[in-house]
C-alpha positions as YAML, in Angstrom:
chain: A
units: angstrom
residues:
- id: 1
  name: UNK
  ca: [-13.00, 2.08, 10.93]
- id: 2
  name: UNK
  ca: [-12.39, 5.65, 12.54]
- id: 3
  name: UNK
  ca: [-12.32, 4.05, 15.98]
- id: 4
  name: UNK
  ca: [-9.69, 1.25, 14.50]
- id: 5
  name: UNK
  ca: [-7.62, 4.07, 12.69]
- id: 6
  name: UNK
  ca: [-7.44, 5.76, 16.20]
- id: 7
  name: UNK
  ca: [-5.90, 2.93, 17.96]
- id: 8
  name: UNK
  ca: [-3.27, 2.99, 15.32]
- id: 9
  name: UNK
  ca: [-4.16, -0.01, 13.14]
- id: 10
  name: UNK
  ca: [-3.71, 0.12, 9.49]
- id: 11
  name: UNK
  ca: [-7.05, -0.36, 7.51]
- id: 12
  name: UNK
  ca: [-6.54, -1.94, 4.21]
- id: 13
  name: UNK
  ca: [-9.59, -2.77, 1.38]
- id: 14
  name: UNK
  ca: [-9.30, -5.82, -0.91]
- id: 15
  name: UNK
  ca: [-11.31, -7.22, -3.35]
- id: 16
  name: UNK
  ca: [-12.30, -10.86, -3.80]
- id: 17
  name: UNK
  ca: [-12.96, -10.34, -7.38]
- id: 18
  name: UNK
  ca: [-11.29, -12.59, -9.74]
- id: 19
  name: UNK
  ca: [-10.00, -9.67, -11.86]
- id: 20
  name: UNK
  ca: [-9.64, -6.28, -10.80]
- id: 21
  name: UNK
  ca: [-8.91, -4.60, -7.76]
- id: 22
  name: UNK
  ca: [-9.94, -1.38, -5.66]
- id: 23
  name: UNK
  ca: [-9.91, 1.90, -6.20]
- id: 24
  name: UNK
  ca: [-10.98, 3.79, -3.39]
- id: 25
  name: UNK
  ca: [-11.61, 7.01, -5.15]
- id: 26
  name: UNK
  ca: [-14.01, 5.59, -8.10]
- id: 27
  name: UNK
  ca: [-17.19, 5.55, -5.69]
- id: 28
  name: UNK
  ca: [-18.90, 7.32, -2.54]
- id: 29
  name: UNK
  ca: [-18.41, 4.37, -0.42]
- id: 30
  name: UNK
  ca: [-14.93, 3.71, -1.01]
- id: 31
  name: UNK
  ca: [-13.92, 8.04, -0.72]
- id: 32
  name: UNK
  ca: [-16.10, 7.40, 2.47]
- id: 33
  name: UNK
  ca: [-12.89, 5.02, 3.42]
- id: 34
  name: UNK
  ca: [-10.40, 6.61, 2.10]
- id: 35
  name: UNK
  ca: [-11.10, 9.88, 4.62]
- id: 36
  name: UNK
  ca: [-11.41, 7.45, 7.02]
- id: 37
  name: UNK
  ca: [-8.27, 6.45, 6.60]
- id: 38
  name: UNK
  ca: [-8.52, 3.22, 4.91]
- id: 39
  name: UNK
  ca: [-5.33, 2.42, 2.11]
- id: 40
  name: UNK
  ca: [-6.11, 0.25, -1.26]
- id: 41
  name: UNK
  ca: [-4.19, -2.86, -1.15]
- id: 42
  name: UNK
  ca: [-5.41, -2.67, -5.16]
- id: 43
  name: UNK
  ca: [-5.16, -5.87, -6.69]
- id: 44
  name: UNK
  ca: [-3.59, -8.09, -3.87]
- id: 45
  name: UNK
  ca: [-5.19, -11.08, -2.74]
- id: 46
  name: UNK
  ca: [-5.83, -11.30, 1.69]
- id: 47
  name: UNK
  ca: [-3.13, -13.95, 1.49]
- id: 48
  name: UNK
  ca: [-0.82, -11.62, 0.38]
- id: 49
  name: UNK
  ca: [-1.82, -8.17, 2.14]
- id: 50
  name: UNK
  ca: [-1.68, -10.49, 5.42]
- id: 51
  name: UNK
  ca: [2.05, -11.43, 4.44]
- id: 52
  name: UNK
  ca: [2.87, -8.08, 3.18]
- id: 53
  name: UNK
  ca: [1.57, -6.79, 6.55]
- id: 54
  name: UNK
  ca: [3.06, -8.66, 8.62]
- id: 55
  name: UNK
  ca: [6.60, -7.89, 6.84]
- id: 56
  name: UNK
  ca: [6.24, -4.57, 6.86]
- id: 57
  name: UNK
  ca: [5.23, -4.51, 10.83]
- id: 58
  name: UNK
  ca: [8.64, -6.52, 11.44]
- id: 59
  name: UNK
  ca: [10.35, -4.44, 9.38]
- id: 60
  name: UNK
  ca: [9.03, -1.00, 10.00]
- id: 61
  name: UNK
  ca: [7.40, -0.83, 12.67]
- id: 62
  name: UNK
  ca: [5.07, 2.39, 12.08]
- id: 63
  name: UNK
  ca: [1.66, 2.01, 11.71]
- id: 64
  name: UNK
  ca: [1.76, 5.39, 9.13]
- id: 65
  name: UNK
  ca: [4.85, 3.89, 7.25]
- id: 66
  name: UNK
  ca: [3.50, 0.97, 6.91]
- id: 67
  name: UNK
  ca: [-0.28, 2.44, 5.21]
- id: 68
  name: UNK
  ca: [2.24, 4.45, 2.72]
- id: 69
  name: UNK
  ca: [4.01, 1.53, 1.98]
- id: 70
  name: UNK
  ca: [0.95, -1.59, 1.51]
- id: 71
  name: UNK
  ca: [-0.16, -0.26, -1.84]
- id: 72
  name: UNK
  ca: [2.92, 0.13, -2.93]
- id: 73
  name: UNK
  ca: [4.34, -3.18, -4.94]
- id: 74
  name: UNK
  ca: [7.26, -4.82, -3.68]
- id: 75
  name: UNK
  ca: [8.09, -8.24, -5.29]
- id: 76
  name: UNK
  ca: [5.25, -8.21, -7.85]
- id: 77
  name: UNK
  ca: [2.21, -8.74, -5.62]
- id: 78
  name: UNK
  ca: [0.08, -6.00, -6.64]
- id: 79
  name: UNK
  ca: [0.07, -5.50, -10.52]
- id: 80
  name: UNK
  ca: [2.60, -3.12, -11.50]
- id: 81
  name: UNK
  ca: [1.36, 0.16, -12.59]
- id: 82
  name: UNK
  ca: [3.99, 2.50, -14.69]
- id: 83
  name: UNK
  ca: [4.96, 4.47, -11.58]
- id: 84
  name: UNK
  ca: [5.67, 1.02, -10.03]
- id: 85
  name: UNK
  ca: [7.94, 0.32, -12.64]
- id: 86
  name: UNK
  ca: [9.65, 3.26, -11.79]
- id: 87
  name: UNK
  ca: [10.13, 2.36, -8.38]
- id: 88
  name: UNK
  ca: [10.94, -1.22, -8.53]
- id: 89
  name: UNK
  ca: [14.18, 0.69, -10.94]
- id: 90
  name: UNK
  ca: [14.74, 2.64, -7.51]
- id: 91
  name: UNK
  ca: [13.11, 5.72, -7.49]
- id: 92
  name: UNK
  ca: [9.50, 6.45, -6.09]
- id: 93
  name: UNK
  ca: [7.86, 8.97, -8.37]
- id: 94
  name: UNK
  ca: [5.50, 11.27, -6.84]
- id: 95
  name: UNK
  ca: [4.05, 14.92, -7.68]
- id: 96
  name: UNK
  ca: [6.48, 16.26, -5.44]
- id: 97
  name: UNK
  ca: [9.60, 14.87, -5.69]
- id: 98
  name: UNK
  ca: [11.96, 12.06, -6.55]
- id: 99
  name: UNK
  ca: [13.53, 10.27, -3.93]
- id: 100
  name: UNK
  ca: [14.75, 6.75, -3.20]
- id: 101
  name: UNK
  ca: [12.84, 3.94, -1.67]
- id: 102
  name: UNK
  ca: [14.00, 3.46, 1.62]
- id: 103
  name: UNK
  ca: [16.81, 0.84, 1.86]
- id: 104
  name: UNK
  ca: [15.27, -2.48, 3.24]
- id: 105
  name: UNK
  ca: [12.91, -2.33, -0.08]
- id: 106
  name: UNK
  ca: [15.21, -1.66, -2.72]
- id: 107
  name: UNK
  ca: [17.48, -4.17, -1.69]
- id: 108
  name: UNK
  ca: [14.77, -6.19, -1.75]
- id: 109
  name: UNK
  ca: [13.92, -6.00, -5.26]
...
């Protein structure tokens, strides 16, 4: 995963559970990813995440931009939390600040 993360890839863990999703931060294994650099794609199916991906890549281009943006739910594929809600009304709430989504998103949703 390290060596993958170094070449620039984006790392993303899914579930194949029927209900649910991941949460890299609940166990060892998964904080194990997460400082390895590996994002959540929470409850998204592959088919989706490989979609989402590829999107993103024609959209954005940046291999970083593109790990903050995967967990983040753009037309409903990854089960909106209350800060999604938030966002999909235009504004990504974070500890730091509130600021808009970047423009090919939000006119998007």
């Amino acid at each position: 995963i390290r060596l993958a993360k170094e070449k620039g890839m984006v790392v993303v863990a899914l579930s194949q559970c029927l209900k649910g999703g991941v949460c890299l931060s609940t166990y060892t294994m998964g904080r194990e990813f997460e400082a390895a650099g590996v994002v959540s794609g929470g409850d998204m199916t592959t088919e989706a995440c490989t979609t989402k991906l590829a999107y993103l890549f024609g959209v954005v281009q940046d291999p970083l931009e593109v790990s903050q943006l995967i967990g983040k739910s753009i037309r409903g594929e990854i089960t909106a939390s209350d800060s999604d809600r938030k966002r999909q009304a235009g504004f990504l709430v974070d500890d730091i600040s509130t600021r808009p989504l970047p423009s090919f998103i939000h006119s998007k949703l």
